[in-house]
mmCIF file of C-alpha atoms in Angstrom:
data_model
loop_
_atom_site.group_PDB
_atom_site.id
_atom_site.type_symbol
_atom_site.label_atom_id
_atom_site.label_comp_id
_atom_site.label_asym_id
_atom_site.label_seq_id
_atom_site.Cartn_x
_atom_site.Cartn_y
_atom_site.Cartn_z
ATOM 1 C CA MET A 655 -49.059 -46.435 -26.449
ATOM 2 C CA LYS A 656 -46.676 -44.858 -29.004
ATOM 3 C CA TYR A 657 -47.413 -42.125 -31.034
ATOM 4 C CA CYS A 658 -47.292 -40.632 -34.502
ATOM 5 C CA TYR A 659 -48.163 -37.036 -36.274
ATOM 6 C CA GLY A 660 -49.219 -36.812 -39.319
ATOM 7 C CA VAL A 661 -48.435 -33.565 -41.842
ATOM 8 C CA ASP A 662 -49.257 -32.010 -45.149
ATOM 9 C CA ILE A 663 -47.282 -28.589 -46.032
ATOM 10 C CA GLY A 664 -50.243 -26.908 -48.521
ATOM 11 C CA GLY A 665 -49.232 -23.772 -50.598
ATOM 12 C CA THR A 666 -51.842 -22.073 -47.507
ATOM 13 C CA THR A 667 -52.293 -23.517 -44.530
ATOM 14 C CA VAL A 668 -50.118 -27.014 -43.047
ATOM 15 C CA LYS A 669 -52.037 -29.628 -41.564
ATOM 16 C CA LEU A 670 -51.019 -31.620 -39.064
ATOM 17 C CA GLY A 671 -52.719 -34.772 -36.689
ATOM 18 C CA LEU A 672 -51.969 -36.724 -33.768
ATOM 19 C CA PHE A 673 -52.202 -40.089 -34.494
ATOM 20 C CA THR A 674 -52.050 -43.285 -32.446
ATOM 21 C CA ASP A 675 -49.993 -46.375 -33.064
ATOM 22 C CA GLU A 676 -52.889 -48.054 -34.656
ATOM 23 C CA GLY A 677 -53.439 -45.074 -36.146
ATOM 24 C CA LYS A 678 -56.422 -43.372 -33.885
ATOM 25 C CA LEU A 679 -56.640 -40.248 -35.190
ATOM 26 C CA ILE A 680 -56.302 -37.898 -31.952
ATOM 27 C CA GLU A 681 -56.327 -34.543 -32.846
ATOM 28 C CA LYS A 682 -55.749 -32.229 -36.127
ATOM 29 C CA TRP A 683 -55.108 -28.619 -36.612
ATOM 30 C CA GLU A 684 -54.038 -26.142 -38.921
ATOM 31 C CA ILE A 685 -51.463 -23.880 -39.219
ATOM 32 C CA VAL A 686 -50.746 -20.649 -41.768
ATOM 33 C CA THR A 687 -47.890 -21.266 -44.043
ATOM 34 C CA ASN A 688 -45.820 -19.351 -44.441
ATOM 35 C CA THR A 689 -44.067 -18.483 -47.664
ATOM 36 C CA GLU A 690 -41.810 -15.356 -47.356
ATOM 37 C CA ASN A 691 -38.846 -15.013 -47.728
ATOM 38 C CA LYS A 692 -39.011 -17.990 -49.980
ATOM 39 C CA GLY A 693 -40.725 -20.086 -47.942
ATOM 40 C CA GLU A 694 -37.791 -20.131 -44.956
ATOM 41 C CA ALA A 695 -40.127 -20.503 -42.068
ATOM 42 C CA ILE A 696 -41.716 -22.896 -42.847
ATOM 43 C CA LEU A 697 -39.734 -26.409 -41.610
ATOM 44 C CA PRO A 698 -39.268 -23.895 -38.615
ATOM 45 C CA ASP A 699 -42.998 -23.925 -38.248
ATOM 46 C CA VAL A 700 -43.303 -27.276 -37.835
ATOM 47 C CA CYS A 701 -41.318 -27.962 -35.551
ATOM 48 C CA GLY A 702 -42.285 -25.693 -33.449
ATOM 49 C CA THR A 703 -46.049 -26.374 -33.357
ATOM 50 C CA ILE A 704 -45.215 -30.661 -33.188
ATOM 51 C CA LYS A 705 -42.919 -29.506 -30.226
ATOM 52 C CA GLU A 706 -46.048 -27.657 -28.285
ATOM 53 C CA ASN A 707 -48.475 -30.039 -28.953
ATOM 54 C CA ILE A 708 -45.989 -32.626 -28.355
ATOM 55 C CA ASN A 709 -45.494 -30.085 -24.917
ATOM 56 C CA LYS A 710 -49.110 -29.992 -24.983
ATOM 57 C CA ASN A 711 -49.777 -33.805 -24.411
ATOM 58 C CA LYS A 712 -46.994 -34.348 -21.900
ATOM 59 C CA LEU A 713 -45.463 -36.928 -24.653
ATOM 60 C CA ASP A 714 -42.218 -38.003 -24.297
ATOM 61 C CA LYS A 715 -40.025 -38.444 -27.054
ATOM 62 C CA SER A 716 -39.373 -42.404 -26.374
ATOM 63 C CA MET A 717 -43.415 -42.415 -27.317
ATOM 64 C CA ILE A 718 -43.550 -41.035 -30.728
ATOM 65 C CA ILE A 719 -42.807 -43.413 -33.847
ATOM 66 C CA GLY A 720 -41.873 -40.012 -36.245
ATOM 67 C CA LEU A 721 -43.851 -37.979 -38.847
ATOM 68 C CA GLY A 722 -44.119 -38.321 -41.903
ATOM 69 C CA VAL A 723 -44.979 -35.706 -43.984
ATOM 70 C CA GLY A 724 -46.589 -34.417 -48.010
ATOM 71 C CA ILE A 725 -44.890 -31.811 -49.984
ATOM 72 C CA PRO A 726 -46.827 -30.601 -53.262
ATOM 73 C CA GLY A 727 -44.191 -30.951 -55.835
ATOM 74 C CA PRO A 728 -41.672 -34.055 -56.700
ATOM 75 C CA VAL A 729 -39.866 -35.334 -53.732
ATOM 76 C CA ASP A 730 -37.248 -37.458 -54.322
ATOM 77 C CA LYS A 731 -36.315 -41.088 -52.449
ATOM 78 C CA PHE A 732 -33.579 -39.311 -49.907
ATOM 79 C CA GLY A 733 -37.105 -36.860 -49.028
ATOM 80 C CA ARG A 734 -35.078 -33.883 -50.348
ATOM 81 C CA VAL A 735 -37.116 -31.482 -53.494
ATOM 82 C CA LYS A 736 -35.208 -29.751 -55.586
ATOM 83 C CA SER A 737 -37.935 -26.492 -56.277
ATOM 84 C CA THR A 738 -41.536 -25.777 -55.006
ATOM 85 C CA ALA A 739 -43.533 -23.601 -56.842
ATOM 86 C CA ASN A 740 -46.110 -23.448 -53.974
ATOM 87 C CA LEU A 741 -44.065 -22.761 -51.192
ATOM 88 C CA GLY A 742 -40.979 -20.925 -53.170
ATOM 89 C CA TRP A 743 -38.163 -23.467 -52.264
ATOM 90 C CA ASP A 744 -34.899 -23.964 -53.994
ATOM 91 C CA PHE A 745 -33.611 -27.161 -53.101
ATOM 92 C CA LYS A 746 -34.357 -28.520 -49.407
ATOM 93 C CA ASP A 747 -33.609 -31.622 -47.333
ATOM 94 C CA ILE A 748 -36.756 -31.236 -46.010
ATOM 95 C CA LYS A 749 -35.638 -34.981 -44.026
ATOM 96 C CA LEU A 750 -33.036 -33.679 -43.377
ATOM 97 C CA GLU A 751 -33.793 -30.306 -41.640
ATOM 98 C CA LEU A 752 -37.079 -31.762 -40.272
ATOM 99 C CA GLU A 753 -35.347 -34.413 -38.071
ATOM 100 C CA GLU A 754 -32.874 -31.996 -36.832
ATOM 101 C CA GLY A 755 -35.283 -29.528 -35.954
ATOM 102 C CA LEU A 756 -37.245 -32.793 -33.470
ATOM 103 C CA ASP A 757 -35.005 -35.382 -33.354
ATOM 104 C CA LEU A 758 -37.538 -37.614 -33.946
ATOM 105 C CA PRO A 759 -37.227 -39.759 -37.520
ATOM 106 C CA VAL A 760 -39.083 -37.957 -40.265
ATOM 107 C CA LYS A 761 -40.586 -39.927 -44.114
ATOM 108 C CA VAL A 762 -41.469 -37.402 -46.968
ATOM 109 C CA GLY A 763 -43.505 -37.927 -49.979
ATOM 110 C CA ASN A 764 -45.453 -35.696 -52.554
ATOM 111 C CA ASP A 765 -48.852 -34.708 -51.622
ATOM 112 C CA ALA A 766 -50.763 -36.943 -53.968
ATOM 113 C CA ASN A 767 -48.240 -40.049 -53.322
ATOM 114 C CA ILE A 768 -49.041 -39.146 -50.155
ATOM 115 C CA ALA A 769 -52.800 -38.553 -49.873
ATOM 116 C CA ALA A 770 -53.339 -41.873 -51.847
ATOM 117 C CA LEU A 771 -51.167 -43.670 -49.166
ATOM 118 C CA GLY A 772 -54.623 -41.861 -46.751
ATOM 119 C CA GLU A 773 -57.415 -43.823 -48.971
ATOM 120 C CA MET A 774 -55.574 -47.378 -49.355
ATOM 121 C CA TRP A 775 -55.188 -47.270 -45.664
ATOM 122 C CA VAL A 776 -58.927 -45.711 -44.481
ATOM 123 C CA GLY A 777 -60.622 -44.415 -47.103
ATOM 124 C CA GLY A 778 -62.234 -45.395 -50.965
ATOM 125 C CA GLY A 779 -59.166 -47.730 -51.294
ATOM 126 C CA ALA A 780 -59.434 -49.622 -48.498
ATOM 127 C CA GLY A 781 -58.983 -53.169 -47.880
ATOM 128 C CA TYR A 782 -56.513 -52.413 -51.458
ATOM 129 C CA GLU A 783 -52.842 -52.720 -51.829
ATOM 130 C CA ASN A 784 -52.616 -51.680 -56.329
ATOM 131 C CA LEU A 785 -54.518 -48.770 -56.356
ATOM 132 C CA ILE A 786 -54.764 -45.119 -58.862
ATOM 133 C CA VAL A 787 -56.045 -42.159 -56.878
ATOM 134 C CA ILE A 788 -57.129 -39.254 -59.112
ATOM 135 C CA THR A 789 -57.737 -35.930 -57.541
ATOM 136 C CA LEU A 790 -60.208 -33.174 -59.726
ATOM 137 C CA GLY A 791 -59.627 -30.326 -58.780
ATOM 138 C CA THR A 792 -57.611 -26.775 -59.592
ATOM 139 C CA GLY A 793 -55.319 -28.710 -61.768
ATOM 140 C CA VAL A 794 -55.151 -33.047 -61.819
ATOM 141 C CA GLY A 795 -53.211 -35.040 -58.916
ATOM 142 C CA GLY A 796 -52.310 -38.568 -59.345
ATOM 143 C CA GLY A 797 -50.673 -40.985 -56.968
ATOM 144 C CA ILE A 798 -50.263 -44.509 -57.550
ATOM 145 C CA ILE A 799 -49.978 -47.332 -54.750
ATOM 146 C CA ILE A 800 -48.476 -50.624 -55.566
ATOM 147 C CA ASN A 801 -48.254 -52.992 -52.935
ATOM 148 C CA GLY A 802 -49.125 -51.166 -51.259
ATOM 149 C CA ARG A 803 -46.303 -48.871 -50.908
ATOM 150 C CA PRO A 804 -46.615 -44.995 -53.528
ATOM 151 C CA LEU A 805 -45.121 -45.080 -56.495
ATOM 152 C CA VAL A 806 -42.489 -42.493 -55.989
ATOM 153 C CA GLY A 807 -39.806 -42.846 -59.109
ATOM 154 C CA GLU A 808 -36.420 -41.651 -59.693
ATOM 155 C CA HIS A 809 -36.746 -38.082 -59.745
ATOM 156 C CA GLY A 810 -40.282 -38.143 -57.056
ATOM 157 C CA ALA A 811 -42.618 -37.547 -60.353
ATOM 158 C CA GLY A 812 -44.196 -41.123 -59.984
ATOM 159 C CA GLY A 813 -47.526 -40.401 -60.281
ATOM 160 C CA GLU A 814 -48.268 -36.777 -62.006
ATOM 161 C CA ILE A 815 -50.477 -37.993 -63.582
ATOM 162 C CA GLY A 816 -52.296 -34.907 -64.193
ATOM 163 C CA HIS A 817 -50.017 -34.195 -66.683
ATOM 164 C CA MET A 818 -50.039 -37.235 -69.047
ATOM 165 C CA ARG A 819 -50.117 -36.201 -72.820
ATOM 166 C CA VAL A 820 -53.856 -36.194 -73.940
ATOM 167 C CA ASN A 821 -53.928 -34.658 -77.040
ATOM 168 C CA MET A 822 -51.398 -33.988 -79.793
ATOM 169 C CA GLN A 823 -53.370 -30.922 -81.367
ATOM 170 C CA GLU A 824 -54.049 -28.856 -78.757
ATOM 171 C CA GLU A 825 -52.630 -25.127 -78.676
ATOM 172 C CA THR A 826 -53.370 -23.647 -75.502
ATOM 173 C CA VAL A 827 -50.441 -24.229 -72.708
ATOM 174 C CA CYS A 828 -50.982 -26.490 -69.592
ATOM 175 C CA GLY A 829 -48.802 -24.667 -66.638
ATOM 176 C CA CYS A 830 -46.445 -27.247 -66.676
ATOM 177 C CA GLY A 831 -45.366 -25.145 -70.171
ATOM 178 C CA ARG A 832 -46.079 -28.345 -71.591
ATOM 179 C CA LYS A 833 -49.296 -28.697 -74.290
ATOM 180 C CA GLY A 834 -52.182 -31.325 -74.321
ATOM 181 C CA CYS A 835 -51.362 -31.709 -70.517
ATOM 182 C CA LEU A 836 -55.113 -33.886 -68.956
ATOM 183 C CA GLU A 837 -55.304 -31.396 -66.851
ATOM 184 C CA GLN A 838 -56.517 -29.305 -69.493
ATOM 185 C CA TYR A 839 -59.215 -31.018 -69.895
ATOM 186 C CA ALA A 840 -60.174 -33.187 -66.240
ATOM 187 C CA SER A 841 -59.596 -30.754 -63.700
ATOM 188 C CA ALA A 842 -62.269 -28.653 -62.534
ATOM 189 C CA THR A 843 -60.969 -25.354 -64.736
ATOM 190 C CA GLY A 844 -60.592 -27.717 -67.656
ATOM 191 C CA ILE A 845 -64.425 -29.078 -67.246
ATOM 192 C CA ALA A 846 -65.005 -24.931 -67.449
ATOM 193 C CA ARG A 847 -62.846 -24.750 -70.252
ATOM 194 C CA LEU A 848 -64.448 -27.189 -72.509
ATOM 195 C CA ALA A 849 -67.748 -25.669 -71.116
ATOM 196 C CA ARG A 850 -66.989 -22.145 -72.335
ATOM 197 C CA LYS A 851 -65.608 -23.602 -75.938
ATOM 198 C CA ARG A 852 -69.241 -25.892 -76.531
ATOM 199 C CA LEU A 853 -71.019 -22.787 -75.125
ATOM 200 C CA GLU A 854 -69.485 -20.672 -78.157
ATOM 201 C CA LYS A 855 -69.927 -23.016 -80.758
ATOM 202 C CA ASP A 856 -73.274 -22.181 -80.987
ATOM 203 C CA GLY A 857 -76.301 -20.998 -80.180
ATOM 204 C CA ALA A 858 -78.434 -24.377 -78.869
ATOM 205 C CA PRO A 859 -80.197 -23.826 -75.358
ATOM 206 C CA SER A 860 -78.683 -24.337 -72.561
ATOM 207 C CA LEU A 861 -78.947 -24.070 -68.200
ATOM 208 C CA LEU A 862 -75.337 -23.596 -68.581
ATOM 209 C CA ARG A 863 -76.182 -19.899 -70.299
ATOM 210 C CA GLU A 864 -77.965 -18.388 -67.151
ATOM 211 C CA ARG A 865 -74.992 -20.031 -64.893
ATOM 212 C CA GLU A 866 -71.401 -18.585 -64.592
ATOM 213 C CA VAL A 867 -69.251 -21.383 -65.929
ATOM 214 C CA SER A 868 -67.733 -23.970 -63.503
ATOM 215 C CA ALA A 869 -67.698 -27.971 -62.997
ATOM 216 C CA LYS A 870 -70.056 -27.593 -60.218
ATOM 217 C CA SER A 871 -73.330 -26.120 -62.580
ATOM 218 C CA VAL A 872 -72.098 -28.607 -65.874
ATOM 219 C CA PHE A 873 -72.938 -31.141 -63.045
ATOM 220 C CA ASP A 874 -75.357 -29.504 -61.565
ATOM 221 C CA CYS A 875 -77.280 -29.177 -64.796
ATOM 222 C CA LEU A 876 -76.676 -32.367 -66.157
ATOM 223 C CA LYS A 877 -78.055 -33.596 -63.359
ATOM 224 C CA GLU A 878 -81.527 -31.585 -64.109
ATOM 225 C CA GLY A 879 -81.655 -33.245 -67.770
ATOM 226 C CA ASP A 880 -79.824 -30.269 -70.293
ATOM 227 C CA ALA A 881 -78.427 -31.571 -73.503
ATOM 228 C CA ILE A 882 -75.415 -29.736 -73.476
ATOM 229 C CA ALA A 883 -74.068 -29.761 -70.189
ATOM 230 C CA THR A 884 -74.682 -33.945 -71.042
ATOM 231 C CA GLU A 885 -72.554 -33.592 -73.982
ATOM 232 C CA ILE A 886 -69.585 -31.948 -72.210
ATOM 233 C CA VAL A 887 -69.754 -33.988 -69.297
ATOM 234 C CA GLU A 888 -68.922 -36.721 -72.523
ATOM 235 C CA GLU A 889 -66.492 -35.341 -73.722
ATOM 236 C CA PHE A 890 -64.788 -35.125 -70.153
ATOM 237 C CA SER A 891 -65.350 -38.486 -69.076
ATOM 238 C CA GLY A 892 -64.413 -39.757 -72.649
ATOM 239 C CA ILE A 893 -61.100 -38.112 -71.882
ATOM 240 C CA LEU A 894 -60.590 -39.536 -68.063
ATOM 241 C CA GLY A 895 -62.256 -42.520 -68.964
ATOM 242 C CA ASP A 896 -59.860 -43.165 -72.082
ATOM 243 C CA ALA A 897 -56.368 -41.929 -69.488
ATOM 244 C CA ILE A 898 -57.081 -44.078 -66.909
ATOM 245 C CA ALA A 899 -57.111 -47.778 -69.536
ATOM 246 C CA SER A 900 -54.109 -46.208 -70.441
ATOM 247 C CA LEU A 901 -52.354 -45.658 -67.263
ATOM 248 C CA CYS A 902 -54.352 -49.220 -66.262
ATOM 249 C CA VAL A 903 -52.008 -51.346 -68.543
ATOM 250 C CA VAL A 904 -49.535 -50.150 -67.376
ATOM 251 C CA VAL A 905 -50.136 -50.158 -63.590
ATOM 252 C CA ASP A 906 -53.012 -52.705 -63.215
ATOM 253 C CA PRO A 907 -55.244 -51.356 -60.362
ATOM 254 C CA ALA A 908 -57.393 -53.052 -58.795
ATOM 255 C CA VAL A 909 -59.490 -49.477 -57.605
ATOM 256 C CA VAL A 910 -59.191 -46.550 -58.596
ATOM 257 C CA VAL A 911 -60.353 -43.749 -56.266
ATOM 258 C CA ILE A 912 -61.414 -39.946 -58.052
ATOM 259 C CA GLY A 913 -61.273 -36.985 -55.471
ATOM 260 C CA GLY A 914 -61.018 -33.500 -55.249
ATOM 261 C CA GLY A 915 -63.204 -30.607 -55.679
ATOM 262 C CA VAL A 916 -65.154 -32.570 -59.352
ATOM 263 C CA SER A 917 -65.619 -35.390 -57.158
ATOM 264 C CA LYS A 918 -68.913 -34.062 -55.406
ATOM 265 C CA ALA A 919 -70.653 -34.342 -57.954
ATOM 266 C CA GLY A 920 -70.715 -37.659 -56.754
ATOM 267 C CA GLU A 921 -72.490 -41.508 -58.486
ATOM 268 C CA ILE A 922 -73.005 -39.686 -61.361
ATOM 269 C CA LEU A 923 -69.099 -39.076 -62.230
ATOM 270 C CA ILE A 924 -68.320 -42.596 -61.996
ATOM 271 C CA GLN A 925 -71.030 -43.737 -63.754
ATOM 272 C CA TYR A 926 -69.759 -41.387 -66.637
ATOM 273 C CA VAL A 927 -66.282 -42.096 -66.773
ATOM 274 C CA LYS A 928 -66.456 -46.100 -65.789
ATOM 275 C CA LYS A 929 -68.870 -45.888 -69.080
ATOM 276 C CA HIS A 930 -65.837 -44.020 -70.911
ATOM 277 C CA PHE A 931 -63.380 -46.533 -69.443
ATOM 278 C CA GLU A 932 -65.109 -50.076 -70.324
ATOM 279 C CA ALA A 933 -65.397 -48.884 -73.545
ATOM 280 C CA VAL A 934 -61.979 -48.132 -74.497
ATOM 281 C CA ALA A 935 -60.641 -50.797 -71.603
ATOM 282 C CA PHE A 936 -57.696 -53.917 -72.437
ATOM 283 C CA PHE A 937 -59.927 -56.935 -71.774
ATOM 284 C CA ALA A 938 -57.615 -57.797 -68.517
ATOM 285 C CA ASN A 939 -58.309 -54.574 -66.458
ATOM 286 C CA THR A 940 -62.569 -54.357 -67.399
ATOM 287 C CA GLU A 941 -62.909 -55.784 -63.656
ATOM 288 C CA LEU A 942 -61.294 -52.364 -61.947
ATOM 289 C CA LYS A 943 -63.556 -50.867 -59.702
ATOM 290 C CA PHE A 944 -64.216 -46.775 -58.950
ATOM 291 C CA ALA A 945 -64.817 -45.639 -56.362
ATOM 292 C CA LEU A 946 -65.146 -41.990 -54.726
ATOM 293 C CA ALA A 947 -62.684 -40.578 -52.381
ATOM 294 C CA GLU A 948 -63.481 -40.760 -48.621
ATOM 295 C CA LEU A 949 -60.977 -38.388 -46.702
ATOM 296 C CA GLY A 950 -61.717 -35.171 -47.927
ATOM 297 C CA ASN A 951 -58.867 -32.594 -46.590
ATOM 298 C CA ASP A 952 -57.580 -34.825 -43.869
ATOM 299 C CA ALA A 953 -56.893 -37.475 -46.646
ATOM 300 C CA GLY A 954 -53.132 -35.758 -46.812
ATOM 301 C CA ILE A 955 -52.716 -36.205 -42.603
ATOM 302 C CA TYR A 956 -53.676 -39.730 -42.766
ATOM 303 C CA GLY A 957 -51.307 -40.922 -44.838
ATOM 304 C CA GLY A 958 -48.097 -39.154 -43.911
ATOM 305 C CA ALA A 959 -49.550 -41.294 -40.928
ATOM 306 C CA LYS A 960 -48.865 -44.129 -42.990
ATOM 307 C CA LEU A 961 -45.969 -43.501 -43.914
ATOM 308 C CA ILE A 962 -43.773 -43.342 -41.484
ATOM 309 C CA LEU A 963 -46.371 -46.426 -39.314
ATOM 310 C CA GLY A 964 -45.294 -48.507 -42.748
ATOM 311 C CA GLU A 965 -46.506 -51.795 -43.163
#
């Protein structure tokens, strides 16, 4: 039996998992992401906790295939990043540092792409090799898998779906510095923003006026038949559905998997997005399937394991 590690480095915690070479998760754990001093301790901490796990499980290094690592930011084909806002890093050769620290093979990728790989392997996209995973959380993340492999691109920015420009008239600046990004409308914060704008438009009655405005409250009110919440979800779904249709004429996936906090709304989310997608989709893409993500916070460690295990 051989083993591997999946590692998902986030701004708050590092999630890790020990897997068999057949993809069975043996155990998972987390450590705090120490971002002090430009995150200089993050990779040494990862090396330290993996060494502890190797010793605890009495594994010989000859039994370990290596580790796959997801990073929040563009990662080039050599396993390097130019900068990562959430971790404090400037240029960092992640692959080199981890391989030197652990004396094990390492593969590194963007966290959203890695999560997409996990969903393709054993999650909402299982059984397909061409898929798009869209995570609707505080922002909008994306991972594109083509023929079973993540689309990385020349600069590691492949799959940055949240920063597709979908509104040329937008005047508010996105976190990336541009205006009119998908993230400004389809993220949890974007949906809440659409809701506040709609509520300010007139005095029409709505259950939302009695609650804290959030993506969750919008979908809760939708399920209760609220007319204003329905308008907001129609607007959000129209923007996202149109963006997915644009992606499909380039990528032609078999399935779009939707995850992130907003996906907790469940099948009603899929129904609305699919309806708007089908209204504008190119004829060759109309058989696209939609699915909810299944791995939740474990997608990154599963994807990391799949990355190092390969095809």
